[in-house]
mmCIF file of C-alpha atoms in Angstrom:
data_model
loop_
_atom_site.group_PDB
_atom_site.id
_atom_site.type_symbol
_atom_site.label_atom_id
_atom_site.label_comp_id
_atom_site.label_asym_id
_atom_site.label_seq_id
_atom_site.Cartn_x
_atom_site.Cartn_y
_atom_site.Cartn_z
ATOM 1 C CA MET A 15 120.684 -45.568 -3.248
ATOM 2 C CA SER A 16 120.268 -45.026 -6.997
ATOM 3 C CA THR A 17 122.252 -46.969 -9.591
ATOM 4 C CA LEU A 18 125.099 -45.102 -11.287
ATOM 5 C CA ASN A 19 127.361 -46.159 -14.158
ATOM 6 C CA VAL A 20 130.479 -44.392 -15.392
ATOM 7 C CA LYS A 21 130.336 -42.775 -18.836
ATOM 8 C CA LYS A 22 133.642 -40.897 -18.767
ATOM 9 C CA ALA A 23 136.213 -39.720 -16.208
ATOM 10 C CA LEU A 24 137.083 -36.046 -16.743
ATOM 11 C CA ASN A 25 139.925 -36.089 -14.202
ATOM 12 C CA ASN A 26 140.761 -37.764 -10.874
ATOM 13 C CA ASN A 27 137.948 -35.976 -9.047
ATOM 14 C CA VAL A 28 135.207 -35.555 -11.663
ATOM 15 C CA LEU A 29 133.360 -37.977 -13.888
ATOM 16 C CA ILE A 30 130.251 -38.188 -16.042
ATOM 17 C CA ALA A 31 127.831 -40.994 -15.192
ATOM 18 C CA ASP A 32 124.377 -42.307 -16.026
ATOM 19 C CA HIS A 33 121.861 -41.981 -13.218
ATOM 20 C CA GLU A 34 118.658 -44.026 -13.280
ATOM 21 C CA SER A 35 116.470 -41.023 -12.354
ATOM 22 C CA TYR A 36 118.363 -37.972 -13.675
ATOM 23 C CA GLY A 37 120.034 -39.341 -16.809
ATOM 24 C CA GLU A 38 123.498 -37.896 -17.419
ATOM 25 C CA VAL A 39 125.042 -36.363 -14.303
ATOM 26 C CA VAL A 40 128.419 -34.942 -13.271
ATOM 27 C CA LEU A 41 129.862 -36.543 -10.129
ATOM 28 C CA ILE A 42 132.366 -34.674 -7.980
ATOM 29 C CA GLY A 43 134.375 -36.334 -5.213
ATOM 30 C CA LYS A 44 137.963 -36.857 -4.109
ATOM 31 C CA GLY A 45 139.584 -39.572 -6.261
ATOM 32 C CA ILE A 46 136.225 -40.572 -7.760
ATOM 33 C CA GLY A 47 137.535 -40.539 -11.361
ATOM 34 C CA PHE A 48 140.783 -42.369 -10.637
ATOM 35 C CA ASN A 49 141.125 -45.578 -12.728
ATOM 36 C CA ARG A 50 137.460 -45.514 -13.793
ATOM 37 C CA LYS A 51 136.393 -47.112 -17.052
ATOM 38 C CA LYS A 52 133.244 -46.712 -19.092
ATOM 39 C CA GLY A 53 130.407 -48.883 -17.742
ATOM 40 C CA ASP A 54 131.888 -49.260 -14.236
ATOM 41 C CA PRO A 55 129.179 -49.158 -11.548
ATOM 42 C CA ILE A 56 129.613 -46.706 -8.663
ATOM 43 C CA GLN A 57 129.524 -48.442 -5.284
ATOM 44 C CA ASN A 58 127.325 -47.156 -2.473
ATOM 45 C CA ASP A 59 130.187 -46.343 -0.099
ATOM 46 C CA ILE A 60 131.711 -43.999 -2.708
ATOM 47 C CA ALA A 61 128.324 -42.572 -3.668
ATOM 48 C CA GLU A 62 127.869 -41.217 -0.138
ATOM 49 C CA LYS A 63 131.054 -39.132 -0.395
ATOM 50 C CA MET A 64 130.315 -37.360 -3.653
ATOM 51 C CA PHE A 65 128.289 -34.480 -5.029
ATOM 52 C CA VAL A 66 125.925 -34.815 -7.973
ATOM 53 C CA LEU A 67 125.310 -32.034 -10.490
ATOM 54 C CA LYS A 68 121.926 -32.780 -12.071
ATOM 55 C CA GLY A 69 121.139 -29.499 -13.847
ATOM 56 C CA GLU A 70 122.399 -29.214 -17.428
ATOM 57 C CA LYS A 71 123.307 -25.552 -16.987
ATOM 58 C CA GLU A 72 125.278 -26.362 -13.800
ATOM 59 C CA GLN A 73 127.054 -29.246 -15.565
ATOM 60 C CA GLU A 74 128.146 -27.032 -18.467
ATOM 61 C CA GLN A 75 129.327 -24.233 -16.171
ATOM 62 C CA TYR A 76 131.317 -26.696 -14.057
ATOM 63 C CA LYS A 77 132.905 -28.344 -17.105
ATOM 64 C CA ASN A 78 134.008 -24.871 -18.270
ATOM 65 C CA LEU A 79 135.860 -24.386 -14.972
ATOM 66 C CA LEU A 80 137.712 -27.720 -15.164
ATOM 67 C CA PRO A 81 140.624 -26.528 -17.383
ATOM 68 C CA PHE A 82 141.539 -24.024 -14.632
ATOM 69 C CA LEU A 83 141.446 -26.659 -11.861
ATOM 70 C CA ASN A 84 144.401 -28.906 -11.158
ATOM 71 C CA ASP A 85 143.887 -31.953 -8.915
ATOM 72 C CA ASP A 86 145.292 -30.217 -5.826
ATOM 73 C CA MET A 87 143.024 -27.187 -6.167
ATOM 74 C CA SER A 88 140.075 -29.438 -6.954
ATOM 75 C CA ASN A 89 140.770 -31.388 -3.715
ATOM 76 C CA VAL A 90 140.871 -28.167 -1.716
ATOM 77 C CA ILE A 91 137.501 -26.992 -3.040
ATOM 78 C CA ILE A 92 135.853 -30.412 -2.629
ATOM 79 C CA SER A 93 137.152 -30.490 0.985
ATOM 80 C CA ALA A 94 135.715 -26.989 1.530
ATOM 81 C CA ILE A 95 132.264 -28.023 0.286
ATOM 82 C CA GLU A 96 132.391 -31.264 2.306
ATOM 83 C CA LEU A 97 133.123 -29.157 5.395
ATOM 84 C CA ILE A 98 130.214 -26.809 4.602
ATOM 85 C CA ARG A 99 127.842 -29.744 4.088
ATOM 86 C CA LYS A 100 128.950 -31.311 7.398
ATOM 87 C CA ARG A 101 128.722 -28.086 9.418
ATOM 88 C CA THR A 102 125.402 -26.888 7.993
ATOM 89 C CA ASN A 103 123.924 -30.395 8.072
ATOM 90 C CA SER A 104 121.521 -29.254 5.354
ATOM 91 C CA PHE A 105 120.777 -29.703 1.692
ATOM 92 C CA LEU A 106 122.982 -27.371 -0.355
ATOM 93 C CA ASN A 107 121.868 -26.043 -3.717
ATOM 94 C CA GLU A 108 124.132 -27.723 -6.276
ATOM 95 C CA HIS A 109 125.069 -24.325 -7.736
ATOM 96 C CA ILE A 110 127.515 -23.869 -4.823
ATOM 97 C CA HIS A 111 129.991 -26.079 -6.722
ATOM 98 C CA ILE A 112 130.182 -23.640 -9.598
ATOM 99 C CA ALA A 113 129.875 -20.438 -7.566
ATOM 100 C CA LEU A 114 132.383 -21.395 -4.869
ATOM 101 C CA THR A 115 134.871 -23.006 -7.287
ATOM 102 C CA ASP A 116 134.780 -19.892 -9.453
ATOM 103 C CA HIS A 117 135.090 -17.571 -6.463
ATOM 104 C CA ILE A 118 137.991 -19.421 -4.791
ATOM 105 C CA LEU A 119 139.909 -19.755 -8.084
ATOM 106 C CA PHE A 120 139.429 -16.048 -8.744
ATOM 107 C CA ALA A 121 140.394 -15.044 -5.164
ATOM 108 C CA ILE A 122 143.586 -17.149 -5.157
ATOM 109 C CA ASN A 123 144.508 -15.927 -8.642
ATOM 110 C CA ARG A 124 144.155 -12.291 -7.556
ATOM 111 C CA LEU A 125 146.222 -12.830 -4.401
ATOM 112 C CA MET A 126 149.017 -14.492 -6.355
ATOM 113 C CA ARG A 127 149.154 -11.400 -8.563
ATOM 114 C CA GLY A 128 149.317 -9.190 -5.471
ATOM 115 C CA MET A 129 145.730 -7.951 -5.814
ATOM 116 C CA GLU A 130 143.169 -8.058 -3.039
ATOM 117 C CA ILE A 131 139.511 -7.103 -3.257
ATOM 118 C CA ARG A 132 138.139 -5.206 -0.262
ATOM 119 C CA ASN A 133 134.880 -6.461 1.189
ATOM 120 C CA PRO A 134 132.830 -3.349 2.019
ATOM 121 C CA PHE A 135 130.010 -5.368 3.654
ATOM 122 C CA LEU A 136 132.105 -7.523 5.966
ATOM 123 C CA VAL A 137 130.603 -6.277 9.246
ATOM 124 C CA GLU A 138 127.037 -6.450 7.889
ATOM 125 C CA THR A 139 127.610 -10.020 6.668
ATOM 126 C CA ARG A 140 129.105 -11.104 9.988
ATOM 127 C CA THR A 141 126.168 -9.582 11.875
ATOM 128 C CA LEU A 142 123.506 -10.852 9.475
ATOM 129 C CA TYR A 143 124.717 -14.431 9.108
ATOM 130 C CA PRO A 144 126.804 -15.347 12.197
ATOM 131 C CA PHE A 145 126.316 -19.120 11.691
ATOM 132 C CA GLU A 146 127.445 -19.035 8.048
ATOM 133 C CA TYR A 147 130.277 -16.644 8.955
ATOM 134 C CA GLU A 148 131.791 -19.062 11.484
ATOM 135 C CA ILE A 149 131.682 -21.911 8.940
ATOM 136 C CA ALA A 150 133.255 -19.634 6.309
ATOM 137 C CA ARG A 151 136.021 -18.733 8.770
ATOM 138 C CA GLU A 152 136.753 -22.452 9.157
ATOM 139 C CA VAL A 153 136.708 -22.917 5.365
ATOM 140 C CA VAL A 154 139.175 -20.050 4.833
ATOM 141 C CA GLY A 155 141.430 -21.476 7.569
ATOM 142 C CA MET A 156 141.391 -24.857 5.846
ATOM 143 C CA ILE A 157 142.116 -23.359 2.383
ATOM 144 C CA ASN A 158 145.019 -21.355 3.827
ATOM 145 C CA GLU A 159 146.398 -24.501 5.439
ATOM 146 C CA MET A 160 146.067 -26.655 2.304
ATOM 147 C CA THR A 161 147.484 -24.068 -0.138
ATOM 148 C CA ASP A 162 150.393 -21.671 0.006
ATOM 149 C CA VAL A 163 148.179 -18.581 -0.100
ATOM 150 C CA HIS A 164 146.688 -16.534 2.705
ATOM 151 C CA LEU A 165 143.072 -15.560 2.029
ATOM 152 C CA PRO A 166 142.253 -12.405 4.064
ATOM 153 C CA GLU A 167 139.302 -11.852 6.429
ATOM 154 C CA GLY A 168 137.275 -10.231 3.619
ATOM 155 C CA GLU A 169 137.057 -13.639 1.935
ATOM 156 C CA VAL A 170 135.309 -15.054 5.026
ATOM 157 C CA GLY A 171 132.488 -12.591 4.310
ATOM 158 C CA PHE A 172 132.273 -13.482 0.613
ATOM 159 C CA ILE A 173 132.245 -17.238 1.335
ATOM 160 C CA ALA A 174 129.627 -16.781 4.113
ATOM 161 C CA LEU A 175 127.273 -15.275 1.485
ATOM 162 C CA HIS A 176 127.856 -18.284 -0.794
ATOM 163 C CA ILE A 177 127.027 -20.625 2.103
ATOM 164 C CA HIS A 178 123.843 -18.698 2.979
ATOM 165 C CA SER A 179 122.814 -18.648 -0.679
ATOM 166 C CA ALA A 180 123.263 -22.454 -1.016
ATOM 167 C CA MET A 181 121.542 -23.256 2.293
ATOM 168 C CA MET A 182 118.526 -21.037 1.673
ATOM 169 C CA ASN A 183 118.293 -21.840 -2.033
ATOM 170 C CA LYS A 184 118.510 -18.124 -2.767
ATOM 171 C CA ASP A 185 120.231 -16.485 -5.677
ATOM 172 C CA LEU A 186 123.562 -14.956 -4.612
ATOM 173 C CA SER A 187 122.636 -11.630 -6.235
ATOM 174 C CA GLU A 188 119.559 -11.456 -3.958
ATOM 175 C CA VAL A 189 121.681 -12.213 -0.864
ATOM 176 C CA ASN A 190 124.176 -9.520 -1.966
ATOM 177 C CA GLN A 191 121.382 -7.046 -2.572
ATOM 178 C CA HIS A 192 120.129 -7.480 1.004
ATOM 179 C CA SER A 193 123.606 -6.957 2.530
ATOM 180 C CA GLN A 194 124.061 -3.826 0.424
ATOM 181 C CA LEU A 195 120.590 -2.544 1.338
ATOM 182 C CA ILE A 196 121.413 -2.911 5.041
ATOM 183 C CA GLY A 197 124.697 -1.060 4.453
ATOM 184 C CA ARG A 198 122.790 1.833 2.806
ATOM 185 C CA LEU A 199 120.132 1.891 5.550
ATOM 186 C CA THR A 200 122.856 2.054 8.234
ATOM 187 C CA ALA A 201 124.594 4.930 6.409
ATOM 188 C CA MET A 202 121.293 6.838 6.267
ATOM 189 C CA ILE A 203 120.693 6.269 10.011
ATOM 190 C CA GLU A 204 124.174 7.630 10.828
ATOM 191 C CA GLN A 205 123.670 10.639 8.606
ATOM 192 C CA GLN A 206 120.138 11.537 9.793
ATOM 193 C CA LEU A 207 120.780 10.968 13.506
ATOM 194 C CA ASP A 208 124.280 12.463 13.234
ATOM 195 C CA VAL A 209 125.812 9.454 14.992
ATOM 196 C CA LYS A 210 128.671 7.045 14.385
ATOM 197 C CA ILE A 211 127.314 3.565 15.092
ATOM 198 C CA ASN A 212 129.683 1.149 16.778
ATOM 199 C CA LYS A 213 129.455 -1.824 14.403
ATOM 200 C CA GLU A 214 130.659 -4.186 17.168
ATOM 201 C CA SER A 215 127.890 -3.149 19.601
ATOM 202 C CA VAL A 216 124.908 -5.246 20.680
ATOM 203 C CA ASP A 217 122.554 -2.447 19.579
ATOM 204 C CA TYR A 218 123.932 -2.546 16.039
ATOM 205 C CA MET A 219 123.604 -6.324 16.012
ATOM 206 C CA ARG A 220 119.964 -6.054 17.133
ATOM 207 C CA LEU A 221 119.231 -3.367 14.542
ATOM 208 C CA VAL A 222 120.752 -5.335 11.645
ATOM 209 C CA ARG A 223 118.999 -8.554 12.629
ATOM 210 C CA HIS A 224 115.720 -6.674 12.996
ATOM 211 C CA ILE A 225 116.139 -5.228 9.485
ATOM 212 C CA ARG A 226 117.008 -8.684 8.139
ATOM 213 C CA TYR A 227 113.788 -10.177 9.555
ATOM 214 C CA THR A 228 111.821 -7.167 8.287
ATOM 215 C CA ILE A 229 113.191 -7.814 4.762
ATOM 216 C CA GLU A 230 112.268 -11.503 5.048
ATOM 217 C CA ARG A 231 108.726 -10.635 6.243
ATOM 218 C CA VAL A 232 108.315 -8.159 3.366
ATOM 219 C CA LEU A 233 109.404 -10.767 0.800
ATOM 220 C CA ARG A 234 106.935 -13.290 2.273
ATOM 221 C CA GLY A 235 104.182 -10.660 2.384
ATOM 222 C CA GLU A 236 103.789 -11.295 6.127
ATOM 223 C CA ARG A 237 101.946 -8.655 8.151
ATOM 224 C CA VAL A 238 102.836 -7.769 11.744
ATOM 225 C CA GLU A 239 100.237 -6.308 14.104
ATOM 226 C CA GLU A 240 100.451 -2.573 14.675
ATOM 227 C CA PRO A 241 100.277 -1.594 18.361
ATOM 228 C CA GLU A 242 98.275 1.623 17.822
ATOM 229 C CA LYS A 243 98.810 3.161 21.255
ATOM 230 C CA ILE A 244 102.569 2.662 21.027
ATOM 231 C CA ALA A 245 102.582 4.072 17.462
ATOM 232 C CA LYS A 246 100.863 7.261 18.659
ATOM 233 C CA LEU A 247 103.239 7.585 21.615
ATOM 234 C CA LEU A 248 106.386 7.079 19.500
ATOM 235 C CA LYS A 249 105.196 9.570 16.900
ATOM 236 C CA GLU A 250 104.757 12.234 19.610
ATOM 237 C CA GLU A 251 107.781 11.409 21.768
ATOM 238 C CA TYR A 252 110.383 10.594 19.088
ATOM 239 C CA PRO A 253 109.387 12.408 15.880
ATOM 240 C CA LEU A 254 112.942 12.349 14.449
ATOM 241 C CA CYS A 255 113.286 8.556 14.816
ATOM 242 C CA TYR A 256 109.700 7.968 13.659
ATOM 243 C CA ASN A 257 110.176 10.062 10.491
ATOM 244 C CA LEU A 258 113.521 8.411 9.826
ATOM 245 C CA SER A 259 111.949 4.949 10.113
ATOM 246 C CA TRP A 260 109.596 5.936 7.277
ATOM 247 C CA LYS A 261 112.487 7.100 5.114
ATOM 248 C CA LEU A 262 114.166 3.733 5.690
ATOM 249 C CA ILE A 263 110.954 1.907 4.834
ATOM 250 C CA LYS A 264 110.661 3.853 1.549
ATOM 251 C CA MET A 265 114.243 2.828 0.712
ATOM 252 C CA MET A 266 113.351 -0.821 1.437
ATOM 253 C CA GLN A 267 110.233 -0.612 -0.741
ATOM 254 C CA GLN A 268 112.201 0.804 -3.673
ATOM 255 C CA THR A 269 114.872 -1.898 -3.442
ATOM 256 C CA LEU A 270 112.626 -4.884 -2.734
ATOM 257 C CA GLN A 271 109.804 -3.703 -5.032
ATOM 258 C CA LYS A 272 107.234 -4.827 -2.456
ATOM 259 C CA PRO A 273 105.017 -2.990 0.023
ATOM 260 C CA VAL A 274 106.175 -2.678 3.646
ATOM 261 C CA TYR A 275 103.370 -2.620 6.230
ATOM 262 C CA ASP A 276 102.947 0.443 8.493
ATOM 263 C CA ALA A 277 103.579 -1.542 11.686
ATOM 264 C CA GLU A 278 107.219 -2.037 10.675
ATOM 265 C CA ALA A 279 107.787 1.709 11.271
ATOM 266 C CA VAL A 280 106.857 1.301 14.940
ATOM 267 C CA TYR A 281 109.352 -1.475 15.621
ATOM 268 C CA LEU A 282 112.068 0.270 13.627
ATOM 269 C CA THR A 283 111.515 3.496 15.606
ATOM 270 C CA MET A 284 112.176 1.612 18.854
ATOM 271 C CA HIS A 285 115.549 0.385 17.551
ATOM 272 C CA LEU A 286 116.470 3.851 16.258
ATOM 273 C CA GLN A 287 115.530 5.484 19.557
ATOM 274 C CA ARG A 288 117.719 2.998 21.457
ATOM 275 C CA ILE A 289 120.681 3.852 19.204
ATOM 276 C CA GLN A 290 120.076 7.597 19.527
ATOM 277 C CA SER A 291 119.703 7.491 23.327
ATOM 278 C CA LYS A 292 123.002 5.616 23.735
ATOM 279 C CA VAL A 293 124.864 8.338 21.819
ATOM 280 C CA LYS A 294 123.331 11.398 23.452
#
């Protein structure tokens, strides 16, 4: 465990310290700043229950949020991040402290003024990231219990994206972009096949997860083998689904700005055909 010495307590839950490897850091933890004086060492047992902001940009952004955080709200958010860390059992990108603090403050503020923001990608998020969604549901339940507000189901979706972003070390805007892309692809499938997809169905779940893994393969530049005989068969047997799969692939290419390999059309056609056959 690295040596840490207090430079300044910002409030009961946040202090600035000197770290032997990172220099000046911001430490966040319940009661960590209480009764601390300059030069005090931080004991190991406390150090295990805190979060360290090492990046200068993150530190500045967090300090800017502090005037809007009272001790009670700060405790709620620290508890939420502790819960996320425990449930995911993984390294979380430190930016989650700024992003989640900002989001929860904003959400609670809106609710108290009688405003609620609809989450148009709730079903996609739940289907795409079921693990993160369940943790987010727990987080929202805990926030609702600890405060006198009632965050709606839409907030579970928003918080799930924050959790996924922190776990995967991905920028939140990229995670959002992928959810929105899947929403647009689904709308195009419904329009072109003239169907209304049941968003609670297993087929929809399979389709969305397949598209998610396709997006991830495209971003990694990973090629999948094209089963030529099946490709020929699908093209002849299911021309509507095969042509639609190419339209979807073009939409993916435009959004992701990366090439999508031909083989992806084959696998996508199979999913589309399954959806179409269930409706007919």
